[in-house]
Coordinates of C-alpha atoms in Angstrom, one line a residue:
M1 CA 0.0 0.0 0.0
G2 CA 2.8 2.4 0.9
Q3 CA 4.6 1.6 -2.3
E4 CA 1.5 2.4 -4.4
M5 CA 1.0 5.7 -2.6
L6 CA 4.6 6.6 -3.2
S7 CA 4.3 5.8 -7.0
L8 CA 1.1 7.8 -7.2
F9 CA 2.8 10.8 -5.4
Q10 CA 5.7 10.7 -7.8
L11 CA 3.4 10.5 -10.8
E12 CA 1.4 13.5 -9.6
T13 CA 4.6 15.4 -9.0
K14 CA 5.8 14.8 -12.5
R15 CA 2.5 15.9 -13.9
L16 CA 2.7 19.1 -11.8
L17 CA 6.2 19.8 -13.0
W18 CA 5.1 19.3 -16.6
L19 CA 2.2 21.6 -16.1
I20 CA 4.4 24.3 -14.6
G21 CA 6.9 23.9 -17.4
I22 CA 4.3 24.1 -20.1
T23 CA 2.8 27.2 -18.4
V24 CA 6.1 28.9 -18.2
A25 CA 6.8 28.0 -21.8
L26 CA 3.5 29.4 -22.9
I27 CA 4.1 32.7 -21.0
L28 CA 7.5 33.0 -22.6
A29 CA 6.2 32.3 -26.0
F30 CA 3.4 34.8 -25.5
Q31 CA 5.8 37.5 -24.5
Y32 CA 8.1 36.7 -27.3
F33 CA 5.4 37.2 -30.0
E34 CA 4.1 40.3 -28.2
L35 CA 7.4 42.0 -28.1
P36 CA 8.0 44.6 -30.9
C37 CA 10.5 44.2 -33.7
G38 CA 11.9 47.7 -33.1
N39 CA 15.3 48.4 -31.6
V40 CA 14.0 48.7 -28.0
Q41 CA 16.0 47.5 -25.1
V42 CA 14.1 46.4 -22.0
Q43 CA 14.8 44.6 -18.8
P44 CA 13.5 41.0 -19.1
S45 CA 10.6 40.3 -16.8
V46 CA 8.2 37.4 -17.3
F47 CA 5.6 39.0 -15.1
S48 CA 5.7 42.5 -16.6
A49 CA 2.3 43.8 -17.4
D50 CA 3.5 46.9 -19.3
K51 CA 3.7 46.8 -23.1
I52 CA 7.0 48.0 -24.5
P53 CA 6.4 50.8 -27.0
T54 CA 8.0 50.9 -30.4
S55 CA 9.1 53.9 -32.3
D56 CA 6.0 53.5 -34.4
S57 CA 3.7 53.3 -31.4
I58 CA 4.7 56.7 -30.0
R59 CA 2.2 59.3 -31.1
F60 CA 1.7 63.0 -30.3
Q61 CA -1.6 63.6 -28.7
G62 CA -2.7 66.9 -30.2
A63 CA -1.5 70.0 -28.5
A64 CA -0.8 68.4 -25.2
D65 CA 2.4 66.6 -26.4
V66 CA 5.8 68.1 -27.3
P67 CA 6.9 68.0 -31.0
S68 CA 10.3 66.8 -32.0
E69 CA 13.3 69.0 -31.7
S70 CA 13.5 69.4 -35.5
D71 CA 10.0 71.0 -35.5
T72 CA 10.1 72.9 -32.3
F73 CA 11.3 76.5 -32.8
N74 CA 10.7 78.1 -29.4
N75 CA 8.5 78.0 -26.3
V76 CA 6.9 81.3 -25.8
T77 CA 4.1 82.8 -23.8
N78 CA 1.2 84.3 -25.7
S79 CA -0.8 87.4 -24.7
T80 CA -2.9 85.3 -22.3
G81 CA 0.1 84.0 -20.5
E82 CA -0.3 80.5 -21.9
N83 CA 2.8 78.6 -22.9
V84 CA 2.6 77.3 -26.4
H85 CA 5.0 75.5 -28.8
L86 CA 5.7 77.0 -32.2
T87 CA 6.9 75.1 -35.2
R88 CA 9.1 76.4 -37.9
I89 CA 10.1 74.9 -41.2
S90 CA 13.7 74.3 -42.2
E91 CA 15.2 77.6 -43.4
E92 CA 16.6 78.1 -46.9
E93 CA 17.6 81.3 -48.6
D94 CA 16.5 82.7 -52.0
N95 CA 19.1 82.7 -54.7
I96 CA 19.1 86.4 -55.4
S97 CA 21.5 89.1 -56.6
R98 CA 23.9 90.2 -53.8
T99 CA 23.5 93.9 -53.9
G100 CA 25.6 96.4 -52.0
F101 CA 29.1 96.5 -50.6
I102 CA 31.0 96.1 -47.4
L103 CA 33.1 98.7 -45.7
G104 CA 36.2 96.7 -44.9
P105 CA 39.0 94.7 -46.5
R106 CA 38.1 92.7 -49.5
G107 CA 39.6 89.5 -50.7
V108 CA 37.7 87.2 -48.4
S109 CA 38.0 83.5 -49.1
N110 CA 35.7 81.6 -51.5
E111 CA 36.0 78.6 -49.3
S112 CA 33.0 77.4 -47.3
L113 CA 33.0 76.8 -43.6
G114 CA 34.5 73.8 -41.9
F115 CA 31.5 72.7 -39.9
D116 CA 30.3 69.2 -40.5
E117 CA 26.5 69.8 -40.4
T118 CA 24.2 66.9 -39.9
E119 CA 20.5 67.7 -39.3
E120 CA 18.6 70.7 -38.1
S121 CA 17.4 68.8 -35.1
D122 CA 21.0 68.7 -33.8
W123 CA 20.9 71.4 -31.2
I124 CA 24.1 72.8 -29.8
S125 CA 24.6 72.3 -26.1
D126 CA 26.0 75.3 -24.2
N127 CA 28.3 72.9 -22.5
G128 CA 29.4 70.9 -25.5
S129 CA 32.8 69.4 -25.3
V130 CA 35.6 70.9 -27.3
T131 CA 38.7 69.3 -28.7
T132 CA 41.4 71.4 -30.3
T133 CA 43.6 71.3 -33.3
E134 CA 46.4 73.3 -34.7
Q135 CA 44.7 73.7 -38.1
A136 CA 44.2 77.5 -38.7
G137 CA 40.9 78.9 -39.9
N138 CA 40.2 81.7 -42.3
L139 CA 37.9 83.7 -40.1
E140 CA 38.6 84.7 -36.5
L141 CA 36.6 86.0 -33.6
S142 CA 39.6 88.2 -32.4
G143 CA 43.3 88.8 -33.0
Y144 CA 44.8 86.3 -30.6
N145 CA 47.7 83.9 -31.5
N146 CA 45.8 80.7 -31.3
T147 CA 43.7 79.0 -33.9
M148 CA 40.5 77.0 -33.7
G149 CA 39.1 74.2 -35.8
M150 CA 35.7 73.0 -34.8
T151 CA 33.2 70.5 -36.2
L152 CA 29.7 70.0 -34.9
T153 CA 28.5 66.5 -34.3
R154 CA 25.1 64.9 -34.0
E155 CA 25.4 64.9 -30.2
G156 CA 25.9 68.7 -30.2
N157 CA 29.5 68.5 -29.3
I158 CA 32.5 70.1 -31.0
T159 CA 35.3 67.9 -32.3
S160 CA 38.5 68.5 -34.2
A161 CA 37.9 69.8 -37.7
S162 CA 40.5 67.4 -38.9
E163 CA 38.2 64.5 -38.0
H164 CA 35.5 65.5 -40.4
K165 CA 35.1 66.8 -44.0
S166 CA 34.1 70.4 -44.4
A167 CA 30.7 71.0 -46.0
S168 CA 32.5 72.3 -49.1
S169 CA 36.1 73.2 -49.7
Y170 CA 37.7 75.7 -52.1
A171 CA 41.4 76.4 -51.4
D172 CA 42.4 80.1 -51.1
S173 CA 46.0 80.6 -50.2
H174 CA 45.4 84.4 -49.6
S175 CA 42.9 84.0 -46.8
P176 CA 44.2 85.4 -43.5
S177 CA 44.2 83.2 -40.5
H178 CA 43.7 84.5 -37.0
A179 CA 43.0 83.0 -33.6
I180 CA 41.1 83.1 -30.4
T181 CA 41.2 81.4 -27.0
P182 CA 37.6 81.1 -25.9
P183 CA 37.2 81.7 -22.2
Y184 CA 36.0 78.2 -21.5
L185 CA 39.3 76.7 -22.8
A186 CA 42.6 76.5 -21.1
P187 CA 45.0 79.2 -22.3
S188 CA 47.2 76.6 -23.9
S189 CA 44.4 75.2 -26.1
E190 CA 44.6 76.1 -29.7
V191 CA 41.4 76.6 -31.5
S192 CA 40.1 78.2 -34.7
P193 CA 36.6 78.5 -36.2
N194 CA 37.9 77.1 -39.5
I195 CA 35.3 79.2 -41.2
R196 CA 35.9 80.3 -44.8
P197 CA 33.5 82.9 -46.1
P198 CA 32.4 83.1 -49.7
V199 CA 33.4 85.9 -52.0
L200 CA 31.0 88.9 -51.9
S201 CA 30.6 91.1 -54.8
N202 CA 31.1 94.9 -54.6
E203 CA 28.9 95.4 -57.6
F204 CA 25.5 96.9 -56.9
E205 CA 22.6 95.7 -59.1
E206 CA 19.3 97.4 -58.8
T207 CA 16.6 94.7 -58.4
D208 CA 13.0 94.6 -57.6
S209 CA 12.5 95.0 -53.9
T210 CA 10.1 92.1 -54.0
K211 CA 12.9 89.7 -55.0
D212 CA 15.1 90.6 -52.0
E213 CA 13.0 88.9 -49.3
R214 CA 15.4 86.2 -48.8
L215 CA 14.1 83.5 -46.4
R216 CA 12.6 80.7 -48.6
P217 CA 11.6 77.4 -47.1
S218 CA 11.3 74.2 -49.1
R219 CA 8.1 74.5 -51.1
D220 CA 7.4 70.8 -50.7
D221 CA 7.3 71.2 -46.9
V222 CA 4.8 74.0 -46.7
N223 CA 1.0 74.1 -46.6
I224 CA -0.6 77.3 -47.9
P225 CA -3.7 77.5 -45.6
G226 CA -6.9 79.4 -46.3
K227 CA -7.8 82.8 -44.9
D228 CA -7.7 81.9 -41.3
S229 CA -5.3 84.5 -39.8
T230 CA -4.3 82.3 -36.9
I231 CA -2.5 79.7 -39.0
D232 CA 1.2 79.9 -39.1
I233 CA 3.6 78.5 -41.7
V234 CA 4.2 74.9 -40.5
P235 CA 5.3 71.7 -42.1
K236 CA 2.7 69.4 -43.6
Q237 CA 0.9 68.0 -40.6
T238 CA -0.6 64.7 -39.6
K239 CA -2.7 63.8 -36.7
E240 CA 0.5 63.0 -34.7
T241 CA 2.2 66.4 -35.2
Q242 CA -0.6 68.9 -35.0
I243 CA 0.0 71.5 -32.4
R244 CA -1.7 74.7 -31.4
V245 CA -0.8 78.1 -32.8
P246 CA -1.2 81.2 -30.6
K247 CA -4.0 83.6 -31.3
V248 CA -3.4 87.0 -32.9
T249 CA -2.0 89.7 -30.6
T250 CA -3.7 92.9 -31.6
I251 CA -2.1 96.3 -31.5
S252 CA -4.1 97.3 -28.4
E253 CA -3.0 94.1 -26.6
M254 CA 0.6 94.9 -27.6
T255 CA 0.2 98.4 -26.1
T256 CA -1.1 96.9 -22.8
T257 CA 1.8 94.4 -22.6
L258 CA 4.3 97.2 -23.3
L259 CA 2.9 99.4 -20.5
Q260 CA 2.8 96.4 -18.1
N261 CA 6.4 95.4 -18.9
H262 CA 7.7 98.9 -18.5
A263 CA 6.0 99.0 -15.1
S264 CA 7.1 95.5 -13.9
Y265 CA 9.8 93.9 -16.1
R266 CA 13.3 94.2 -14.7
S267 CA 16.5 92.8 -16.0
M268 CA 18.9 90.7 -13.9
R269 CA 20.1 92.3 -10.7
P270 CA 23.8 93.4 -11.3
R271 CA 26.4 91.4 -9.5
W272 CA 28.0 94.6 -8.2
S273 CA 27.0 98.2 -8.1
S274 CA 27.9 100.8 -10.7
A275 CA 27.3 104.6 -10.9
V276 CA 25.7 104.2 -14.3
D277 CA 22.8 102.2 -12.8
Q278 CA 22.0 105.2 -10.6
E279 CA 22.2 107.5 -13.5
L280 CA 19.7 105.4 -15.4
L281 CA 17.3 105.3 -12.4
Q282 CA 17.6 109.1 -12.2
A283 CA 16.8 109.3 -15.9
R284 CA 13.7 107.1 -15.5
S285 CA 12.4 109.3 -12.7
E286 CA 12.8 112.4 -14.9
I287 CA 11.1 110.8 -17.8
E288 CA 8.2 109.6 -15.7
N289 CA 7.8 113.1 -14.3
A290 CA 8.5 115.0 -17.5
P291 CA 6.8 118.4 -17.7
I292 CA 3.8 118.5 -20.1
V293 CA 4.5 120.0 -23.5
N294 CA 2.3 120.3 -26.5
D295 CA 4.5 122.0 -29.1
V296 CA 8.0 120.8 -29.8
D297 CA 10.2 122.1 -32.6
N298 CA 10.5 119.6 -35.5
L299 CA 8.2 117.1 -33.8
Y300 CA 4.5 116.5 -34.5
A301 CA 2.8 115.5 -31.2
P302 CA 0.0 113.3 -32.6
L303 CA 2.5 110.9 -33.9
F304 CA 3.7 110.0 -30.4
R305 CA 2.2 108.1 -27.6
N306 CA 3.4 110.8 -25.2
I307 CA 5.3 113.7 -26.7
S308 CA 6.3 115.0 -23.3
T309 CA 8.0 111.8 -22.2
F310 CA 9.6 111.3 -25.6
K311 CA 11.0 114.9 -25.6
R312 CA 12.5 114.5 -22.1
S313 CA 13.9 111.0 -22.8
Y314 CA 15.5 112.2 -26.0
E315 CA 17.1 115.1 -24.2
L316 CA 18.5 112.9 -21.5
M317 CA 19.8 110.5 -24.1
E318 CA 21.7 113.3 -25.8
K319 CA 23.0 114.5 -22.4
T320 CA 23.8 111.3 -20.6
L321 CA 24.1 108.2 -22.8
K322 CA 27.5 106.6 -23.3
V323 CA 28.0 103.4 -25.4
Y324 CA 31.0 101.1 -25.4
V325 CA 31.6 99.4 -28.7
Y326 CA 33.5 96.1 -28.4
R327 CA 36.5 95.9 -30.7
E328 CA 36.8 92.1 -30.6
G329 CA 35.6 90.1 -33.5
A330 CA 36.7 89.6 -37.1
K331 CA 35.5 90.9 -40.4
P332 CA 33.3 90.3 -42.3
I333 CA 30.8 89.1 -39.6
M334 CA 31.9 91.8 -37.1
H335 CA 32.6 95.5 -37.9
S336 CA 31.7 95.2 -41.6
P337 CA 28.6 97.3 -42.4
Y338 CA 26.6 96.2 -45.4
L339 CA 24.9 99.3 -46.7
L340 CA 22.6 98.2 -49.5
G341 CA 19.5 96.0 -49.8
I342 CA 16.6 95.2 -47.5
Y343 CA 18.9 94.4 -44.5
A344 CA 20.8 97.7 -44.7
S345 CA 19.5 99.0 -41.4
E346 CA 21.9 96.9 -39.3
G347 CA 24.8 98.0 -41.6
W348 CA 24.0 101.7 -41.5
F349 CA 23.6 101.7 -37.7
M350 CA 26.9 99.9 -37.3
R351 CA 28.7 102.3 -39.5
L352 CA 27.3 105.4 -37.8
M353 CA 27.6 104.0 -34.3
E354 CA 31.3 103.0 -34.6
A355 CA 32.1 106.4 -36.0
N356 CA 30.1 108.3 -33.5
K357 CA 31.9 110.7 -31.2
Q358 CA 28.9 112.0 -29.1
F359 CA 27.8 108.7 -27.7
V360 CA 30.7 106.3 -27.9
T361 CA 33.1 106.1 -24.9
K362 CA 36.5 104.3 -24.8
D363 CA 36.0 103.8 -21.0
P364 CA 33.7 100.9 -20.5
K365 CA 33.2 101.8 -16.8
K366 CA 31.3 104.9 -17.9
A367 CA 29.1 103.0 -20.4
H368 CA 25.4 102.7 -19.9
L369 CA 25.1 100.4 -22.9
F370 CA 27.5 97.9 -24.7
Y371 CA 27.2 97.4 -28.4
L372 CA 27.9 94.0 -30.0
P373 CA 28.8 95.0 -33.6
F374 CA 27.9 91.9 -35.6
S375 CA 25.9 91.7 -38.8
S376 CA 23.2 89.0 -39.0
R377 CA 23.3 89.5 -42.8
M378 CA 27.1 88.9 -43.0
L379 CA 26.7 86.0 -40.6
E380 CA 24.4 84.3 -43.0
E381 CA 26.5 85.3 -46.1
T382 CA 29.6 83.9 -44.6
L383 CA 28.7 80.8 -42.7
Y384 CA 25.4 79.4 -44.0
V385 CA 26.0 76.2 -46.1
Q386 CA 23.7 76.4 -49.1
D387 CA 20.9 73.9 -49.0
S388 CA 21.9 72.6 -45.6
H389 CA 18.7 73.9 -44.0
S390 CA 20.6 74.5 -40.8
S391 CA 21.7 77.6 -38.9
R392 CA 23.3 75.6 -36.1
N393 CA 26.8 76.8 -36.9
L394 CA 25.7 80.4 -37.0
R395 CA 24.3 80.2 -33.5
Q396 CA 27.4 78.5 -32.3
Y397 CA 29.6 81.2 -33.8
L398 CA 27.6 83.9 -31.8
N399 CA 27.8 81.8 -28.7
N400 CA 31.5 81.6 -29.0
Y401 CA 31.7 85.3 -29.5
V402 CA 29.7 86.0 -26.4
D403 CA 32.0 83.5 -24.5
L404 CA 35.0 85.5 -25.8
I405 CA 33.5 88.8 -24.6
A406 CA 32.5 87.4 -21.2
G407 CA 36.0 85.9 -20.7
K408 CA 37.9 89.0 -21.6
H409 CA 35.7 91.7 -20.0
P410 CA 33.8 91.7 -16.7
F411 CA 30.9 93.8 -18.0
W412 CA 28.8 91.0 -19.6
N413 CA 28.9 89.0 -16.4
R414 CA 27.9 92.0 -14.3
T415 CA 24.3 92.0 -15.7
G416 CA 24.1 88.8 -17.7
G417 CA 24.2 90.8 -20.9
A418 CA 21.2 93.0 -19.9
D419 CA 23.0 96.2 -20.6
H420 CA 24.3 94.9 -24.0
F421 CA 22.5 95.4 -27.3
L422 CA 22.6 94.2 -30.8
V423 CA 21.0 95.5 -34.1
A424 CA 20.1 92.7 -36.5
C425 CA 17.8 92.8 -39.5
H426 CA 18.1 89.4 -41.1
D427 CA 15.1 87.1 -40.8
W428 CA 17.1 84.5 -38.8
A429 CA 18.3 86.9 -36.2
P430 CA 15.7 86.1 -33.5
R431 CA 16.7 82.4 -33.6
E432 CA 20.4 83.1 -33.8
T433 CA 20.3 85.4 -30.7
K434 CA 17.8 83.5 -28.5
Q435 CA 20.5 81.5 -26.6
H436 CA 23.4 83.5 -25.1
M437 CA 22.0 86.8 -26.2
A438 CA 18.4 86.3 -25.0
K439 CA 18.8 88.9 -22.1
C440 CA 20.3 91.5 -24.4
L441 CA 18.3 94.4 -25.7
R442 CA 17.7 93.1 -29.3
A443 CA 16.8 95.5 -32.1
L444 CA 15.2 93.1 -34.7
C445 CA 13.5 93.7 -38.0
N446 CA 11.7 90.3 -37.5
A447 CA 9.8 91.6 -34.5
D448 CA 7.2 88.8 -33.9
V449 CA 5.6 88.6 -30.5
K450 CA 5.1 84.9 -31.0
E451 CA 8.8 84.2 -31.7
G452 CA 10.2 85.5 -28.4
F453 CA 10.1 89.3 -29.1
V454 CA 9.8 90.9 -25.6
L455 CA 7.8 94.1 -25.7
G456 CA 9.5 96.7 -23.5
K457 CA 12.9 95.1 -23.8
D458 CA 13.4 94.3 -27.5
V459 CA 13.2 97.0 -30.1
S460 CA 11.4 96.7 -33.5
L461 CA 14.1 97.7 -36.1
P462 CA 12.8 99.4 -39.3
E463 CA 13.6 97.4 -42.4
T464 CA 14.8 100.1 -44.7
Y465 CA 15.5 99.2 -48.3
V466 CA 18.6 101.3 -49.4
R467 CA 19.2 101.4 -53.1
N468 CA 22.0 104.0 -53.2
A469 CA 24.6 104.1 -50.4
Q470 CA 25.8 107.6 -51.6
R471 CA 22.3 109.0 -51.5
P472 CA 20.2 106.8 -49.2
T473 CA 17.3 109.3 -49.4
R474 CA 17.1 109.3 -53.2
D475 CA 13.6 109.3 -54.6
V476 CA 12.0 110.1 -51.2
G477 CA 8.6 111.8 -51.7
G478 CA 5.5 111.1 -53.8
K479 CA 2.8 112.7 -55.8
P480 CA 0.2 115.1 -54.4
I481 CA -3.1 113.6 -53.2
S482 CA -4.9 114.9 -56.3
K483 CA -2.7 112.7 -58.5
R484 CA -2.9 109.6 -56.3
T485 CA -5.4 107.8 -58.5
T486 CA -5.0 104.2 -57.2
L487 CA -6.8 103.2 -54.0
A488 CA -4.4 100.4 -53.0
F489 CA -1.2 98.9 -54.4
F490 CA 0.8 95.7 -53.8
A491 CA 3.4 93.9 -55.8
G492 CA 5.7 91.1 -54.7
G493 CA 6.7 87.4 -54.8
M494 CA 4.5 84.8 -53.3
H495 CA 6.4 84.3 -50.1
G496 CA 4.5 82.8 -47.2
Y497 CA 0.7 82.2 -47.1
V498 CA -0.7 85.7 -46.8
R499 CA 0.2 87.0 -50.3
P500 CA -1.4 84.1 -52.2
I501 CA -4.6 84.8 -50.3
L502 CA -4.2 88.5 -51.1
L503 CA -3.9 87.8 -54.8
Q504 CA -6.6 85.2 -54.8
H505 CA -9.1 87.8 -53.6
W506 CA -7.8 91.0 -55.4
E507 CA -5.6 90.3 -58.4
N508 CA -7.4 91.6 -61.5
K509 CA -10.6 91.8 -59.6
D510 CA -11.1 95.5 -59.2
P511 CA -9.6 98.5 -61.1
D512 CA -9.1 100.4 -57.9
M513 CA -7.0 97.6 -56.3
K514 CA -3.7 97.3 -58.1
I515 CA -2.6 93.9 -56.7
F516 CA 0.1 92.1 -58.5
G517 CA 2.7 89.4 -58.2
I518 CA 6.3 90.4 -59.2
L519 CA 6.3 93.3 -61.6
P520 CA 8.2 93.2 -64.9
K521 CA 11.8 94.3 -64.2
S522 CA 12.5 98.0 -64.8
K523 CA 15.6 100.1 -64.2
G524 CA 15.8 101.2 -60.6
N525 CA 12.4 99.5 -59.9
R526 CA 10.7 102.5 -61.5
N527 CA 7.4 100.7 -62.0
Y528 CA 7.2 99.6 -58.4
I529 CA 8.2 103.0 -57.0
Q530 CA 5.8 104.9 -59.3
Y531 CA 2.9 102.8 -58.2
M532 CA 3.8 103.6 -54.6
K533 CA 4.1 107.3 -55.3
S534 CA 0.7 107.4 -57.0
S535 CA -1.4 105.2 -54.6
K536 CA -3.4 106.3 -51.6
Y537 CA -2.7 103.1 -49.6
C538 CA 0.3 100.8 -50.0
I539 CA -0.3 97.2 -48.9
C540 CA 2.4 95.8 -46.6
A541 CA 1.7 92.1 -46.6
K542 CA 4.0 89.8 -44.7
G543 CA 6.2 87.3 -46.5
Y544 CA 7.7 84.3 -44.7
E545 CA 8.3 86.5 -41.7
V546 CA 6.2 89.3 -40.2
N547 CA 8.5 92.1 -41.4
S548 CA 8.6 93.7 -44.8
P549 CA 10.5 96.6 -46.3
R550 CA 7.3 97.9 -47.7
V551 CA 6.3 99.5 -44.4
V552 CA 9.2 102.0 -44.6
E553 CA 8.9 102.2 -48.4
A554 CA 5.3 103.4 -48.0
I555 CA 6.5 106.1 -45.6
F556 CA 9.3 107.1 -48.0
Y557 CA 6.8 107.6 -50.9
E558 CA 4.2 109.2 -48.7
C559 CA 1.7 106.4 -49.1
V560 CA -0.4 105.4 -46.1
P561 CA 0.9 101.9 -45.1
V562 CA -1.7 99.1 -44.7
I563 CA 0.0 96.4 -42.6
I564 CA -1.3 92.9 -43.0
S565 CA 0.9 90.9 -40.7
D566 CA -0.6 89.4 -37.5
N567 CA 1.6 89.6 -34.4
F568 CA 4.1 92.1 -36.0
V569 CA 5.4 94.8 -33.7
P570 CA 5.8 98.0 -35.8
P571 CA 9.1 100.0 -35.6
F572 CA 9.7 102.3 -32.6
F573 CA 6.5 100.9 -31.0
E574 CA 7.7 102.3 -27.6
V575 CA 7.1 105.9 -28.7
L576 CA 5.2 106.1 -31.9
N577 CA 1.4 105.9 -32.2
W578 CA 1.1 103.8 -35.4
E579 CA -2.6 103.9 -35.5
S580 CA -2.4 107.6 -36.2
F581 CA -0.7 107.2 -39.6
A582 CA -1.2 103.5 -40.6
V583 CA -4.0 101.0 -41.1
I584 CA -3.6 97.6 -39.4
V585 CA -5.7 94.9 -41.1
L586 CA -5.9 91.3 -39.7
E587 CA -5.0 88.6 -42.1
K588 CA -8.5 87.1 -41.8
D589 CA -10.0 90.3 -43.1
I590 CA -8.2 90.3 -46.5
P591 CA -11.5 89.6 -48.3
N592 CA -12.9 92.8 -46.9
L593 CA -9.8 94.9 -47.7
K594 CA -11.4 97.3 -50.1
S595 CA -14.5 98.0 -47.9
I596 CA -12.2 98.6 -44.9
L597 CA -10.2 101.2 -46.9
L598 CA -13.3 102.8 -48.3
S599 CA -14.8 103.1 -44.8
I600 CA -12.1 105.5 -43.8
P601 CA -13.5 109.0 -44.2
K602 CA -11.7 111.3 -46.6
K603 CA -10.9 113.8 -43.8
R604 CA -9.3 110.9 -41.8
Y605 CA -7.3 109.8 -44.8
L606 CA -6.0 113.3 -45.4
E607 CA -4.9 113.5 -41.7
M608 CA -3.1 110.1 -42.0
Q609 CA -1.3 111.0 -45.2
M610 CA -0.1 114.3 -43.7
M611 CA 1.2 112.4 -40.7
V612 CA 3.0 110.0 -42.9
K613 CA 4.9 113.0 -44.3
K614 CA 5.6 114.2 -40.7
V615 CA 6.9 110.8 -39.5
Q616 CA 9.1 110.3 -42.6
Q617 CA 12.1 112.1 -40.9
H618 CA 12.3 109.4 -38.3
F619 CA 12.9 106.7 -41.0
L620 CA 15.6 108.3 -43.1
W621 CA 19.3 107.4 -43.1
H622 CA 21.9 110.2 -43.5
R623 CA 25.6 109.8 -44.1
S624 CA 26.0 112.1 -41.1
P625 CA 23.3 111.5 -38.5
V626 CA 20.6 114.2 -38.1
K627 CA 18.6 114.8 -35.0
Y628 CA 15.5 112.6 -34.8
D629 CA 16.5 110.6 -37.8
V630 CA 16.4 106.8 -37.9
F631 CA 19.8 106.3 -36.4
H632 CA 18.9 108.4 -33.4
M633 CA 15.4 106.8 -33.1
I634 CA 16.9 103.3 -33.0
L635 CA 19.4 104.4 -30.4
H636 CA 16.7 106.1 -28.4
S637 CA 14.4 103.1 -28.3
I638 CA 17.3 101.0 -27.0
W639 CA 18.1 103.6 -24.4
Y640 CA 14.5 104.0 -23.5
N641 CA 14.0 100.3 -22.9
R642 CA 17.2 100.1 -20.9
V643 CA 16.0 102.9 -18.7
F644 CA 12.8 101.1 -17.9
T645 CA 14.4 97.7 -17.3
V646 CA 17.4 98.6 -15.2
R647 CA 17.9 97.2 -11.7
V648 CA 20.4 98.2 -9.1
R649 CA 22.3 96.1 -6.6

C-alpha cells in the first residue's frame, strides 16, 4: 500500500512539474510574440504587465504633447500667459542678386565653412565638449595667437575639424588666419573656427525689392492655408504632429503688454554696483515726471504716444548716454557694415555707431550700454551652407563670440548681458540670438511677438531698403493727393501664405486695387516706385516672416501703409502711435480689404497722409546723422527700454 501511494505521489509530482513547465513555456512564447520588432532594449521580466512601446507606437496627442526638436522653434508665452509650442520649417535662402558693398578689407576666401553639419534637429549644447587642433581657420573672432578648428557632431559636441570633412572646400591661399582662445578653454588650447566665407561682390545691381525677401523654405514642406489669420507656416501635418498656434495679438494688446512690462519687467540684478545704474534710475524718474509739453520744434505731437516723455527721454539720451563698442571680432561678420538692400538697417547703424563721437566712450566703466557690432546679414552670407537647412553653426559662432567677450571683459557677467544690445535685420536673427543673447536688448527687423520678441525690452528695427549708399534718401517723396489715383497697391513674390490669399481675392478683380505678383523688371524699380508714389494706400503684406521693407517704403513715398501681418510689432513701438498714420488689417480680413479702406472718411485719410509726411524724418538714413533721424530713433528706443528695465544692486 505504501509503495502504491509513493508511486502515485511521484506521478502527480511529474504531472505538476510538466504543467508548470508548459505554463512557463506558454508565457515566454506569448511575451516573445508580443514584443515589438523595433530596436527597443528592455529589462527582461516574465511577469511585466507593461507593453513595451516601439518607435511606431509613439504618437503626439494633439497640442498636449511636445513636438520633435526638429519641429520645435521656441517655447513662448502668448498674450494670455499660456505657454505654447511654435513650429518652424527648415530655413533656406532665396538665390538672389547680392546687392551692396562692405566697408572693410576685400579678398575674403571663396571657401566654405569647416563645420560638418548633420541635421537641423542637432541642437548645440551650451556645455558641448571641445577638442582642439592646430589647423588654422580663415575667419577669427579676435586677434589672438591661437587657432580654432571645430566640427559640430550629431550629439551637439564640437570635435576636431580634422576628423570631419568640411561642408564644401575651395582652397584660397590668400585668406588670412587669426585666432582666439575662448574663455571656456585652457589658455594653452589652440582653437580656430575654421570658417571660410564666400566671395562677396562689390557690384550693386538694382533689383525689384520684392525679390530681395530672402528667407525661402522648401516648397514641398509647406502648406498654404486658407484665410484663417491664426494659421502659421508649418510643415505638412498629420494627426500625430498637429499643435496649437497662438492667437493673434492685436495692437491694443501689444500696447497693454508694453505698458505692463515697463511697469514691472526688470533685468537681472547686477552682481556689483555701478554709478551708471543710478544715472539710469535718475533718468527714469525724470522721464516719468516729464513736464507736459504740447508743441515741440521739429516734432509732431499726434505721432507719439506721449510727446512729453519722448522729448524728455531724447534730451536725457543726448546729455547722458554713453556706449562702449566692443573691438573684438573679425570681419566680415563683425565690424563690416553692409549698406545696400533690404537688410541695410543693421549696416548703417553699425557704420554710424562705430564712427560716432557723441555717444561712444572708450572707457567701458562709464558706459550705460555695450554694443555687440555683428551683422546678421554677413553671418548668413559667410557661414550658411547652401541647401543645408541648418543655422546651427551660425548660432554656435555667436555663442563663441559671447563667451569670448565674457571671458575677456567683466561687463557682460555683471548684468548677464542685460546692458548689452545688438542690431540685426536678417530674418534669422531672432533664432540666432535666442540663446546666449536672450537677455540683451535686441533691435530686430523680424519683430514677432510669438517668436520671443519681448515688448518693453526688445526693439522693432525698421527694415529700410537702401538702393544707393551715396544717397540713401534718393527718390523720397510722392505725388500730391490729387494725383494719387490708385486706391491700394501691392506687388511682390508669393512668399508665405498671406500673399497668395491677397492675390486670390484681389488680383485683376477691381480696377481700384492694383494687386500684382512680381512686376516686370525695370531700371531702378521705377514701375514699383511709381505705383507707390501714385497710390493712396500701400499694402504691406508679410512674407515668410512678419517684417517687410514695404512698411518703410510706403513712408518714403508718402503712401499710407496698410500692414497685413498678424503679431508684427511696428518699428519704434515704444514711442510712436502707429494707428495715427497707418492702417492695421488682420489677415483674416483680407476679403474685406477694399471695404475697410473705403470706410475710412476722406478727412481721416488726409490726416493720416499728412502724418506719414511728418513721420518720414524718423525713418531716413543720412551719411552724417541728423537729430530725430532713424539712427537716433533706434538708439533712443534701445536707451528708453534700458532705462525702464534697469535694476540696481
